[in-house]
Amino acid sequence: MPTTRRNLFHSTIHDAAHPTWRWARTLLATPDFPDALVDYCVTMTRPPGASWPSNKVFVQKLRYLTCYILIGSYARWQRGEGSPPTLAALQRTAVASPRQIAGFIKDLRHGGYVVAEQQESDRRRYHLRPTAALIQEVARSPLAFLAASERLEPSSRPLLAAISASPERMCDWLGRSVDCYQKDDSLFAPFRTIVQLTERECGYPLMAAILGTHYAAQRGVDAGLPSLTYRVLAERFQVSRQHIGNMLAEAERLGWFSIAAGGHLRAISEDLIAEFETWSAGQMAHFRGLAEQVCDPGGVAPKTMAE
């Protein structure tokens, strides 16, 4: 298996002087960085806790971004910095078509992830409120990255525990991330392979299973990751074997990775490893910095959310 020189960023990062990337470089060079990535990949490949098929809802780029942007709009409005997060407003800002957004929000309301509430200023109008369940689902990867950052560089106060304990604080935390994303997409756009994988149904957790297997083999640990057979991956991610087969065939054709008979990782691209490690270090630094802001004792506590 290839071994990436982790003191280097992936070639798509051009503004390495930015504070987030300066911190990311420090995390990237930490000796325990691969172990933190194993833990992250294990988290991202765990079966969903809810009976509703959350993998189908959240683990795909357009749907995830729609939820992410909704949370950002709601958090901004709660801070008194924006207009109410209505369906029409979401349709103007989200990345899918208005029809797709309307259908998706209907599904989210049915699943108890979004509530339509009357506006106090005009009872004829409704805004969309993300519930604690939606916030928790969208925060799954950010929380895992925050945990990884605290493992590599312990904080003076328990940031992960503080963020996890409060849906209001978690909403504010994610909302600030959305503000950064909408101002300057430097944490997603540079990572073309990762973005391309997330466009597929469950492409990201599949990638996490592949990368986690790679790092676990490097470190000689049994991390409890799913076997890379079609059957196990299909059952874990609640998709068909054909869908898994199609994604693995495409990955091999594009030179990203290949799986041998019996679910063994035969090869993985050095470039994909470098991209994933840079992406991960950037995400750790990004969400850690925002957690420091949100948990600042001198900050203003966010408003309480109803369940």
PDB file of C-alpha atoms in Angstrom:
ATOM      1  CA  MET A   1       0.000   0.000   0.000  1.00  0.00           C
ATOM      2  CA  PRO A   2       1.231   3.550  -0.704  1.00  0.00           C
ATOM      3  CA  THR A   3       2.456   5.780   2.084  1.00  0.00           C
ATOM      4  CA  THR A   4       1.666   9.489   1.748  1.00  0.00           C
ATOM      5  CA  ARG A   5       4.107  12.175   2.896  1.00  0.00           C
ATOM      6  CA  ARG A   6       1.766  13.869   5.343  1.00  0.00           C
ATOM      7  CA  ASN A   7       3.806  17.044   5.673  1.00  0.00           C
ATOM      8  CA  LEU A   8       2.465  18.052   2.249  1.00  0.00           C
ATOM      9  CA  PHE A   9      -0.990  19.262   1.301  1.00  0.00           C
ATOM     10  CA  HIS A  10      -2.808  17.962  -1.721  1.00  0.00           C
ATOM     11  CA  SER A  11      -1.910  19.948  -4.841  1.00  0.00           C
ATOM     12  CA  THR A  12      -5.336  21.649  -5.003  1.00  0.00           C
ATOM     13  CA  ILE A  13      -4.670  23.750  -1.867  1.00  0.00           C
ATOM     14  CA  HIS A  14      -3.338  27.116  -3.011  1.00  0.00           C
ATOM     15  CA  ASP A  15      -3.860  29.269   0.101  1.00  0.00           C
ATOM     16  CA  ALA A  16      -1.859  27.327   2.676  1.00  0.00           C
ATOM     17  CA  ALA A  17      -1.234  30.561   4.616  1.00  0.00           C
ATOM     18  CA  HIS A  18      -4.889  30.764   5.691  1.00  0.00           C
ATOM     19  CA  PRO A  19      -5.190  30.201   9.479  1.00  0.00           C
ATOM     20  CA  THR A  20      -7.343  27.101   8.988  1.00  0.00           C
ATOM     21  CA  TRP A  21      -4.782  25.510   6.710  1.00  0.00           C
ATOM     22  CA  ARG A  22      -1.860  26.499   8.913  1.00  0.00           C
ATOM     23  CA  TRP A  23      -3.533  24.631  11.761  1.00  0.00           C
ATOM     24  CA  ALA A  24      -4.428  21.779   9.429  1.00  0.00           C
ATOM     25  CA  ARG A  25      -0.743  21.365   8.519  1.00  0.00           C
ATOM     26  CA  THR A  26       0.115  20.964  12.207  1.00  0.00           C
ATOM     27  CA  LEU A  27      -2.562  18.305  12.650  1.00  0.00           C
ATOM     28  CA  LEU A  28      -1.499  16.553   9.456  1.00  0.00           C
ATOM     29  CA  ALA A  29       2.061  16.152  10.727  1.00  0.00           C
ATOM     30  CA  THR A  30       0.982  14.664  14.081  1.00  0.00           C
ATOM     31  CA  PRO A  31       2.248  11.064  14.460  1.00  0.00           C
ATOM     32  CA  ASP A  32      -1.191   9.829  15.578  1.00  0.00           C
ATOM     33  CA  PHE A  33      -2.967  11.355  12.561  1.00  0.00           C
ATOM     34  CA  PRO A  34      -3.571   7.955  10.834  1.00  0.00           C
ATOM     35  CA  ASP A  35      -5.045   6.541  14.051  1.00  0.00           C
ATOM     36  CA  ALA A  36      -7.415   9.502  14.283  1.00  0.00           C
ATOM     37  CA  LEU A  37      -8.472   8.825  10.696  1.00  0.00           C
ATOM     38  CA  VAL A  38      -9.200   5.181  11.511  1.00  0.00           C
ATOM     39  CA  ASP A  39     -11.510   6.303  14.330  1.00  0.00           C
ATOM     40  CA  TYR A  40     -13.178   8.817  12.018  1.00  0.00           C
ATOM     41  CA  CYS A  41     -13.771   6.204   9.315  1.00  0.00           C
ATOM     42  CA  VAL A  42     -15.205   3.750  11.850  1.00  0.00           C
ATOM     43  CA  THR A  43     -17.685   6.418  12.973  1.00  0.00           C
ATOM     44  CA  MET A  44     -18.712   7.228   9.398  1.00  0.00           C
ATOM     45  CA  THR A  45     -19.331   3.573   8.517  1.00  0.00           C
ATOM     46  CA  ARG A  46     -21.424   2.634  11.547  1.00  0.00           C
ATOM     47  CA  PRO A  47     -25.017   1.552  10.877  1.00  0.00           C
ATOM     48  CA  PRO A  48     -27.567   4.360  11.284  1.00  0.00           C
ATOM     49  CA  GLY A  49     -29.113   4.486  14.729  1.00  0.00           C
ATOM     50  CA  ALA A  50     -32.577   5.510  13.532  1.00  0.00           C
ATOM     51  CA  SER A  51     -35.129   3.176  11.973  1.00  0.00           C
ATOM     52  CA  TRP A  52     -35.905   5.747   9.293  1.00  0.00           C
ATOM     53  CA  PRO A  53     -33.466   5.210   6.374  1.00  0.00           C
ATOM     54  CA  SER A  54     -31.191   8.162   7.182  1.00  0.00           C
ATOM     55  CA  ASN A  55     -28.469   6.830   4.875  1.00  0.00           C
ATOM     56  CA  LYS A  56     -30.845   7.375   1.970  1.00  0.00           C
ATOM     57  CA  VAL A  57     -31.675  10.887   3.112  1.00  0.00           C
ATOM     58  CA  PHE A  58     -28.401  12.420   4.210  1.00  0.00           C
ATOM     59  CA  VAL A  59     -25.539  10.498   2.610  1.00  0.00           C
ATOM     60  CA  GLN A  60     -25.667  12.192  -0.779  1.00  0.00           C
ATOM     61  CA  LYS A  61     -24.245  15.575  -1.698  1.00  0.00           C
ATOM     62  CA  LEU A  62     -27.331  17.561  -2.789  1.00  0.00           C
ATOM     63  CA  ARG A  63     -29.529  16.345   0.053  1.00  0.00           C
ATOM     64  CA  TYR A  64     -26.818  16.835   2.672  1.00  0.00           C
ATOM     65  CA  LEU A  65     -26.076  20.357   1.436  1.00  0.00           C
ATOM     66  CA  THR A  66     -29.785  21.220   1.503  1.00  0.00           C
ATOM     67  CA  CYS A  67     -29.951  20.247   5.193  1.00  0.00           C
ATOM     68  CA  TYR A  68     -26.661  21.999   5.906  1.00  0.00           C
ATOM     69  CA  ILE A  69     -27.868  25.241   4.291  1.00  0.00           C
ATOM     70  CA  LEU A  70     -31.225  25.045   6.092  1.00  0.00           C
ATOM     71  CA  ILE A  71     -29.446  24.759   9.434  1.00  0.00           C
ATOM     72  CA  GLY A  72     -27.237  27.689   8.487  1.00  0.00           C
ATOM     73  CA  SER A  73     -30.233  29.842   7.550  1.00  0.00           C
ATOM     74  CA  TYR A  74     -32.040  28.957  10.771  1.00  0.00           C
ATOM     75  CA  ALA A  75     -28.970  29.654  12.932  1.00  0.00           C
ATOM     76  CA  ARG A  76     -28.394  32.996  11.203  1.00  0.00           C
ATOM     77  CA  TRP A  77     -32.038  33.964  11.766  1.00  0.00           C
ATOM     78  CA  GLN A  78     -31.821  32.952  15.431  1.00  0.00           C
ATOM     79  CA  ARG A  79     -28.867  35.291  15.801  1.00  0.00           C
ATOM     80  CA  GLY A  80     -30.982  38.080  14.303  1.00  0.00           C
ATOM     81  CA  GLU A  81     -28.799  38.289  11.203  1.00  0.00           C
ATOM     82  CA  GLY A  82     -31.081  36.997   8.471  1.00  0.00           C
ATOM     83  CA  SER A  83     -34.619  36.482   7.241  1.00  0.00           C
ATOM     84  CA  PRO A  84     -36.849  33.542   8.307  1.00  0.00           C
ATOM     85  CA  PRO A  85     -35.791  30.209   6.767  1.00  0.00           C
ATOM     86  CA  THR A  86     -38.845  29.611   4.571  1.00  0.00           C
ATOM     87  CA  LEU A  87     -39.190  26.988   1.866  1.00  0.00           C
ATOM     88  CA  ALA A  88     -39.014  29.704  -0.784  1.00  0.00           C
ATOM     89  CA  ALA A  89     -35.810  31.095   0.694  1.00  0.00           C
ATOM     90  CA  LEU A  90     -34.270  27.626   0.816  1.00  0.00           C
ATOM     91  CA  GLN A  91     -35.234  27.013  -2.813  1.00  0.00           C
ATOM     92  CA  ARG A  92     -33.375  30.188  -3.787  1.00  0.00           C
ATOM     93  CA  THR A  93     -30.172  29.268  -1.983  1.00  0.00           C
ATOM     94  CA  ALA A  94     -29.882  25.476  -2.054  1.00  0.00           C
ATOM     95  CA  VAL A  95     -28.083  23.595  -4.794  1.00  0.00           C
ATOM     96  CA  ALA A  96     -30.962  21.435  -6.086  1.00  0.00           C
ATOM     97  CA  SER A  97     -33.995  22.409  -8.165  1.00  0.00           C
ATOM     98  CA  PRO A  98     -37.024  24.032  -6.443  1.00  0.00           C
ATOM     99  CA  ARG A  99     -39.055  20.891  -7.130  1.00  0.00           C
ATOM    100  CA  GLN A 100     -36.391  18.648  -5.625  1.00  0.00           C
ATOM    101  CA  ILE A 101     -36.145  20.891  -2.556  1.00  0.00           C
ATOM    102  CA  ALA A 102     -39.914  20.872  -2.017  1.00  0.00           C
ATOM    103  CA  GLY A 103     -40.082  17.075  -2.255  1.00  0.00           C
ATOM    104  CA  PHE A 104     -37.094  16.609   0.008  1.00  0.00           C
ATOM    105  CA  ILE A 105     -38.469  18.964   2.686  1.00  0.00           C
ATOM    106  CA  LYS A 106     -41.758  17.067   2.541  1.00  0.00           C
ATOM    107  CA  ASP A 107     -39.845  13.839   3.243  1.00  0.00           C
ATOM    108  CA  LEU A 108     -37.920  15.489   6.074  1.00  0.00           C
ATOM    109  CA  ARG A 109     -41.129  16.721   7.662  1.00  0.00           C
ATOM    110  CA  HIS A 110     -42.626  13.240   7.377  1.00  0.00           C
ATOM    111  CA  GLY A 111     -39.542  11.781   9.078  1.00  0.00           C
ATOM    112  CA  GLY A 112     -39.669  14.320  11.909  1.00  0.00           C
ATOM    113  CA  TYR A 113     -36.466  16.088  10.869  1.00  0.00           C
ATOM    114  CA  VAL A 114     -38.042  19.434   9.948  1.00  0.00           C
ATOM    115  CA  VAL A 115     -41.020  21.297  11.444  1.00  0.00           C
ATOM    116  CA  ALA A 116     -42.998  24.068   9.722  1.00  0.00           C
ATOM    117  CA  GLU A 117     -43.856  26.739  12.299  1.00  0.00           C
ATOM    118  CA  GLN A 118     -46.006  29.830  12.047  1.00  0.00           C
ATOM    119  CA  GLN A 119     -44.109  33.103  12.165  1.00  0.00           C
ATOM    120  CA  GLU A 120     -45.001  35.285  15.126  1.00  0.00           C
ATOM    121  CA  SER A 121     -44.978  38.452  13.005  1.00  0.00           C
ATOM    122  CA  ASP A 122     -47.349  36.995  10.391  1.00  0.00           C
ATOM    123  CA  ARG A 123     -49.410  33.918  11.295  1.00  0.00           C
ATOM    124  CA  ARG A 124     -50.130  33.292   7.606  1.00  0.00           C
ATOM    125  CA  ARG A 125     -46.472  32.571   6.951  1.00  0.00           C
ATOM    126  CA  TYR A 126     -44.393  29.582   8.012  1.00  0.00           C
ATOM    127  CA  HIS A 127     -40.681  29.053   8.516  1.00  0.00           C
ATOM    128  CA  LEU A 128     -38.774  25.761   8.597  1.00  0.00           C
ATOM    129  CA  ARG A 129     -37.153  24.674  11.831  1.00  0.00           C
ATOM    130  CA  PRO A 130     -34.559  21.889  11.819  1.00  0.00           C
ATOM    131  CA  THR A 131     -35.156  19.540  14.744  1.00  0.00           C
ATOM    132  CA  ALA A 132     -32.463  18.208  17.044  1.00  0.00           C
ATOM    133  CA  ALA A 133     -32.598  14.915  15.102  1.00  0.00           C
ATOM    134  CA  LEU A 134     -31.705  16.651  11.820  1.00  0.00           C
ATOM    135  CA  ILE A 135     -28.939  18.660  13.434  1.00  0.00           C
ATOM    136  CA  GLN A 136     -27.474  15.500  14.949  1.00  0.00           C
ATOM    137  CA  GLU A 137     -27.496  13.692  11.584  1.00  0.00           C
ATOM    138  CA  VAL A 138     -25.847  16.580   9.734  1.00  0.00           C
ATOM    139  CA  ALA A 139     -23.295  16.967  12.541  1.00  0.00           C
ATOM    140  CA  ARG A 140     -22.210  13.336  12.394  1.00  0.00           C
ATOM    141  CA  SER A 141     -19.093  13.968  10.304  1.00  0.00           C
ATOM    142  CA  PRO A 142     -18.244  17.366  11.876  1.00  0.00           C
ATOM    143  CA  LEU A 143     -18.479  15.852  15.376  1.00  0.00           C
ATOM    144  CA  ALA A 144     -16.209  12.985  14.341  1.00  0.00           C
ATOM    145  CA  PHE A 145     -13.687  15.469  12.947  1.00  0.00           C
ATOM    146  CA  LEU A 146     -13.889  17.517  16.152  1.00  0.00           C
ATOM    147  CA  ALA A 147     -13.241  14.363  18.182  1.00  0.00           C
ATOM    148  CA  ALA A 148     -10.223  13.618  15.979  1.00  0.00           C
ATOM    149  CA  SER A 149      -8.821  17.116  16.472  1.00  0.00           C
ATOM    150  CA  GLU A 150      -9.146  16.815  20.254  1.00  0.00           C
ATOM    151  CA  ARG A 151      -7.388  13.472  20.139  1.00  0.00           C
ATOM    152  CA  LEU A 152      -4.471  14.997  18.235  1.00  0.00           C
ATOM    153  CA  GLU A 153      -4.353  18.281  20.141  1.00  0.00           C
ATOM    154  CA  PRO A 154      -6.302  18.207  23.435  1.00  0.00           C
ATOM    155  CA  SER A 155      -8.221  21.372  24.214  1.00  0.00           C
ATOM    156  CA  SER A 156      -8.254  23.224  27.520  1.00  0.00           C
ATOM    157  CA  ARG A 157     -11.988  22.483  27.828  1.00  0.00           C
ATOM    158  CA  PRO A 158     -14.053  19.512  26.528  1.00  0.00           C
ATOM    159  CA  LEU A 159     -15.287  20.986  23.246  1.00  0.00           C
ATOM    160  CA  LEU A 160     -16.831  17.799  21.862  1.00  0.00           C
ATOM    161  CA  ALA A 161     -18.843  17.214  25.038  1.00  0.00           C
ATOM    162  CA  ALA A 162     -19.988  20.845  25.132  1.00  0.00           C
ATOM    163  CA  ILE A 163     -21.111  20.856  21.494  1.00  0.00           C
ATOM    164  CA  SER A 164     -22.754  17.421  21.684  1.00  0.00           C
ATOM    165  CA  ALA A 165     -24.710  18.233  24.834  1.00  0.00           C
ATOM    166  CA  SER A 166     -26.679  21.112  23.333  1.00  0.00           C
ATOM    167  CA  PRO A 167     -28.724  21.028  20.085  1.00  0.00           C
ATOM    168  CA  GLU A 168     -28.803  24.831  20.227  1.00  0.00           C
ATOM    169  CA  ARG A 169     -25.033  25.083  20.429  1.00  0.00           C
ATOM    170  CA  MET A 170     -24.625  22.434  17.739  1.00  0.00           C
ATOM    171  CA  CYS A 171     -26.995  24.364  15.465  1.00  0.00           C
ATOM    172  CA  ASP A 172     -25.016  27.563  16.029  1.00  0.00           C
ATOM    173  CA  TRP A 173     -21.749  25.672  15.393  1.00  0.00           C
ATOM    174  CA  LEU A 174     -22.974  24.197  12.095  1.00  0.00           C
ATOM    175  CA  GLY A 175     -24.551  27.509  11.150  1.00  0.00           C
ATOM    176  CA  ARG A 176     -21.216  29.286  11.411  1.00  0.00           C
ATOM    177  CA  SER A 177     -19.713  26.593   9.205  1.00  0.00           C
ATOM    178  CA  VAL A 178     -22.403  27.283   6.587  1.00  0.00           C
ATOM    179  CA  ASP A 179     -21.538  30.995   6.730  1.00  0.00           C
ATOM    180  CA  CYS A 180     -17.904  30.128   5.931  1.00  0.00           C
ATOM    181  CA  TYR A 181     -18.960  27.778   3.123  1.00  0.00           C
ATOM    182  CA  GLN A 182     -21.195  30.383   1.494  1.00  0.00           C
ATOM    183  CA  LYS A 183     -18.560  33.094   1.808  1.00  0.00           C
ATOM    184  CA  ASP A 184     -15.659  31.061   0.418  1.00  0.00           C
ATOM    185  CA  ASP A 185     -15.946  27.371  -0.472  1.00  0.00           C
ATOM    186  CA  SER A 186     -12.365  26.430   0.310  1.00  0.00           C
ATOM    187  CA  LEU A 187     -13.191  23.282   2.269  1.00  0.00           C
ATOM    188  CA  PHE A 188     -15.208  21.385  -0.353  1.00  0.00           C
ATOM    189  CA  ALA A 189     -14.553  22.663  -3.872  1.00  0.00           C
ATOM    190  CA  PRO A 190     -10.805  21.844  -3.990  1.00  0.00           C
ATOM    191  CA  PHE A 191     -11.454  18.158  -3.304  1.00  0.00           C
ATOM    192  CA  ARG A 192     -12.747  16.957  -6.638  1.00  0.00           C
ATOM    193  CA  THR A 193     -12.576  13.209  -6.031  1.00  0.00           C
ATOM    194  CA  ILE A 194     -14.270  13.432  -2.638  1.00  0.00           C
ATOM    195  CA  VAL A 195     -17.006  15.687  -4.053  1.00  0.00           C
ATOM    196  CA  GLN A 196     -17.489  13.307  -6.980  1.00  0.00           C
ATOM    197  CA  LEU A 197     -17.851  10.359  -4.621  1.00  0.00           C
ATOM    198  CA  THR A 198     -20.412  12.180  -2.469  1.00  0.00           C
ATOM    199  CA  GLU A 199     -22.625  12.666  -5.509  1.00  0.00           C
ATOM    200  CA  ARG A 200     -23.307   8.906  -5.438  1.00  0.00           C
ATOM    201  CA  GLU A 201     -25.759   7.365  -2.998  1.00  0.00           C
ATOM    202  CA  CYS A 202     -23.654   6.434   0.045  1.00  0.00           C
ATOM    203  CA  GLY A 203     -20.459   7.189  -1.854  1.00  0.00           C
ATOM    204  CA  TYR A 204     -18.864   8.963   1.090  1.00  0.00           C
ATOM    205  CA  PRO A 205     -19.298   6.186   3.694  1.00  0.00           C
ATOM    206  CA  LEU A 206     -18.087   3.715   1.066  1.00  0.00           C
ATOM    207  CA  MET A 207     -14.953   5.828   0.656  1.00  0.00           C
ATOM    208  CA  ALA A 208     -14.594   5.936   4.458  1.00  0.00           C
ATOM    209  CA  ALA A 209     -14.750   2.136   4.541  1.00  0.00           C
ATOM    210  CA  ILE A 210     -12.020   1.921   1.899  1.00  0.00           C
ATOM    211  CA  LEU A 211      -9.733   4.530   3.510  1.00  0.00           C
ATOM    212  CA  GLY A 212     -10.354   3.158   6.986  1.00  0.00           C
ATOM    213  CA  THR A 213      -9.344  -0.313   5.810  1.00  0.00           C
ATOM    214  CA  HIS A 214      -6.172   1.151   4.300  1.00  0.00           C
ATOM    215  CA  TYR A 215      -5.159   2.951   7.504  1.00  0.00           C
ATOM    216  CA  ALA A 216      -6.102   0.024   9.748  1.00  0.00           C
ATOM    217  CA  ALA A 217      -3.886  -2.261   7.646  1.00  0.00           C
ATOM    218  CA  GLN A 218      -1.041   0.260   7.843  1.00  0.00           C
ATOM    219  CA  ARG A 219      -1.320   0.473  11.616  1.00  0.00           C
ATOM    220  CA  GLY A 220      -1.893  -3.261  12.060  1.00  0.00           C
ATOM    221  CA  VAL A 221      -5.146  -2.834  13.976  1.00  0.00           C
ATOM    222  CA  ASP A 222      -8.545  -4.518  13.812  1.00  0.00           C
ATOM    223  CA  ALA A 223     -10.821  -1.490  13.897  1.00  0.00           C
ATOM    224  CA  GLY A 224     -14.132  -3.269  13.339  1.00  0.00           C
ATOM    225  CA  LEU A 225     -14.693  -1.751   9.910  1.00  0.00           C
ATOM    226  CA  PRO A 226     -17.121  -3.508   7.565  1.00  0.00           C
ATOM    227  CA  SER A 227     -15.737  -6.130   5.222  1.00  0.00           C
ATOM    228  CA  LEU A 228     -15.389  -4.813   1.674  1.00  0.00           C
ATOM    229  CA  THR A 229     -17.583  -7.475   0.085  1.00  0.00           C
ATOM    230  CA  TYR A 230     -20.619  -6.460  -1.961  1.00  0.00           C
ATOM    231  CA  ARG A 231     -22.984  -8.155   0.487  1.00  0.00           C
ATOM    232  CA  VAL A 232     -21.621  -6.550   3.650  1.00  0.00           C
ATOM    233  CA  LEU A 233     -21.299  -3.085   2.125  1.00  0.00           C
ATOM    234  CA  ALA A 234     -24.801  -3.237   0.652  1.00  0.00           C
ATOM    235  CA  GLU A 235     -26.310  -4.304   3.979  1.00  0.00           C
ATOM    236  CA  ARG A 236     -24.345  -1.736   5.979  1.00  0.00           C
ATOM    237  CA  PHE A 237     -25.217   1.204   3.723  1.00  0.00           C
ATOM    238  CA  GLN A 238     -28.758   0.066   2.852  1.00  0.00           C
ATOM    239  CA  VAL A 239     -28.275   0.012  -0.917  1.00  0.00           C
ATOM    240  CA  SER A 240     -28.304  -2.776  -3.502  1.00  0.00           C
ATOM    241  CA  ARG A 241     -25.336  -4.991  -4.315  1.00  0.00           C
ATOM    242  CA  GLN A 242     -25.587  -3.733  -7.870  1.00  0.00           C
ATOM    243  CA  HIS A 243     -25.153  -0.155  -6.666  1.00  0.00           C
ATOM    244  CA  ILE A 244     -22.066  -1.141  -4.662  1.00  0.00           C
ATOM    245  CA  GLY A 245     -20.724  -3.016  -7.665  1.00  0.00           C
ATOM    246  CA  ASN A 246     -21.276  -0.039  -9.946  1.00  0.00           C
ATOM    247  CA  MET A 247     -19.467   2.328  -7.568  1.00  0.00           C
ATOM    248  CA  LEU A 248     -16.528  -0.038  -7.098  1.00  0.00           C
ATOM    249  CA  ALA A 249     -16.260  -0.614 -10.858  1.00  0.00           C
ATOM    250  CA  GLU A 250     -16.245   3.137 -11.482  1.00  0.00           C
ATOM    251  CA  ALA A 251     -13.626   3.683  -8.776  1.00  0.00           C
ATOM    252  CA  GLU A 252     -11.368   1.063 -10.339  1.00  0.00           C
ATOM    253  CA  ARG A 253     -11.871   2.498 -13.832  1.00  0.00           C
ATOM    254  CA  LEU A 254     -10.929   5.974 -12.591  1.00  0.00           C
ATOM    255  CA  GLY A 255      -7.904   4.640 -10.726  1.00  0.00           C
ATOM    256  CA  TRP A 256      -9.101   5.520  -7.216  1.00  0.00           C
ATOM    257  CA  PHE A 257      -9.051   2.068  -5.630  1.00  0.00           C
ATOM    258  CA  SER A 258      -9.772  -1.563  -6.460  1.00  0.00           C
ATOM    259  CA  ILE A 259     -11.185  -4.454  -4.441  1.00  0.00           C
ATOM    260  CA  ALA A 260     -10.111  -8.059  -5.007  1.00  0.00           C
ATOM    261  CA  ALA A 261     -12.287 -11.136  -4.616  1.00  0.00           C
ATOM    262  CA  GLY A 262     -13.287 -11.712  -1.014  1.00  0.00           C
ATOM    263  CA  GLY A 263     -13.397  -8.016  -0.228  1.00  0.00           C
ATOM    264  CA  HIS A 264      -9.651  -7.362   0.006  1.00  0.00           C
ATOM    265  CA  LEU A 265      -8.292  -3.902  -0.755  1.00  0.00           C
ATOM    266  CA  ARG A 266      -5.965  -4.544  -3.681  1.00  0.00           C
ATOM    267  CA  ALA A 267      -4.851  -1.006  -4.553  1.00  0.00           C
ATOM    268  CA  ILE A 268      -5.561   2.609  -3.622  1.00  0.00           C
ATOM    269  CA  SER A 269      -4.454   5.812  -5.305  1.00  0.00           C
ATOM    270  CA  GLU A 270      -1.708   7.852  -3.663  1.00  0.00           C
ATOM    271  CA  ASP A 271      -3.487  10.974  -4.884  1.00  0.00           C
ATOM    272  CA  LEU A 272      -6.773   9.937  -3.224  1.00  0.00           C
ATOM    273  CA  ILE A 273      -4.949   9.325   0.060  1.00  0.00           C
ATOM    274  CA  ALA A 274      -3.320  12.764  -0.103  1.00  0.00           C
ATOM    275  CA  GLU A 275      -6.664  14.380  -0.961  1.00  0.00           C
ATOM    276  CA  PHE A 276      -8.471  12.621   1.881  1.00  0.00           C
ATOM    277  CA  GLU A 277      -5.773  13.453   4.415  1.00  0.00           C
ATOM    278  CA  THR A 278      -5.715  17.123   3.411  1.00  0.00           C
ATOM    279  CA  TRP A 279      -9.530  17.263   3.417  1.00  0.00           C
ATOM    280  CA  SER A 280      -9.651  15.635   6.854  1.00  0.00           C
ATOM    281  CA  ALA A 281      -7.027  17.925   8.369  1.00  0.00           C
ATOM    282  CA  GLY A 282      -8.870  20.951   6.974  1.00  0.00           C
ATOM    283  CA  GLN A 283     -12.182  19.745   8.370  1.00  0.00           C
ATOM    284  CA  MET A 284     -10.621  19.104  11.776  1.00  0.00           C
ATOM    285  CA  ALA A 285      -9.126  22.601  11.885  1.00  0.00           C
ATOM    286  CA  HIS A 286     -12.307  24.240  10.573  1.00  0.00           C
ATOM    287  CA  PHE A 287     -14.731  22.653  13.035  1.00  0.00           C
ATOM    288  CA  ARG A 288     -12.270  22.911  15.939  1.00  0.00           C
ATOM    289  CA  GLY A 289     -11.878  26.656  15.372  1.00  0.00           C
ATOM    290  CA  LEU A 290     -15.640  27.152  15.228  1.00  0.00           C
ATOM    291  CA  ALA A 291     -16.115  25.051  18.364  1.00  0.00           C
ATOM    292  CA  GLU A 292     -13.662  27.325  20.183  1.00  0.00           C
ATOM    293  CA  GLN A 293     -15.787  30.318  19.130  1.00  0.00           C
ATOM    294  CA  VAL A 294     -19.147  28.799  20.050  1.00  0.00           C
ATOM    295  CA  CYS A 295     -17.917  27.532  23.421  1.00  0.00           C
ATOM    296  CA  ASP A 296     -16.220  30.810  24.310  1.00  0.00           C
ATOM    297  CA  PRO A 297     -17.418  31.598  27.855  1.00  0.00           C
ATOM    298  CA  GLY A 298     -17.758  35.242  26.898  1.00  0.00           C
ATOM    299  CA  GLY A 299     -20.019  34.439  23.959  1.00  0.00           C
ATOM    300  CA  VAL A 300     -23.779  34.783  23.859  1.00  0.00           C
ATOM    301  CA  ALA A 301     -25.683  31.540  24.455  1.00  0.00           C
ATOM    302  CA  PRO A 302     -27.945  30.549  21.559  1.00  0.00           C
ATOM    303  CA  LYS A 303     -31.694  30.519  22.003  1.00  0.00           C
ATOM    304  CA  THR A 304     -33.393  27.355  23.190  1.00  0.00           C
ATOM    305  CA  MET A 305     -34.893  25.121  20.519  1.00  0.00           C
ATOM    306  CA  ALA A 306     -38.065  23.128  20.920  1.00  0.00           C
ATOM    307  CA  GLU A 307     -37.805  19.462  20.043  1.00  0.00           C
TER     308      GLU A 307
END
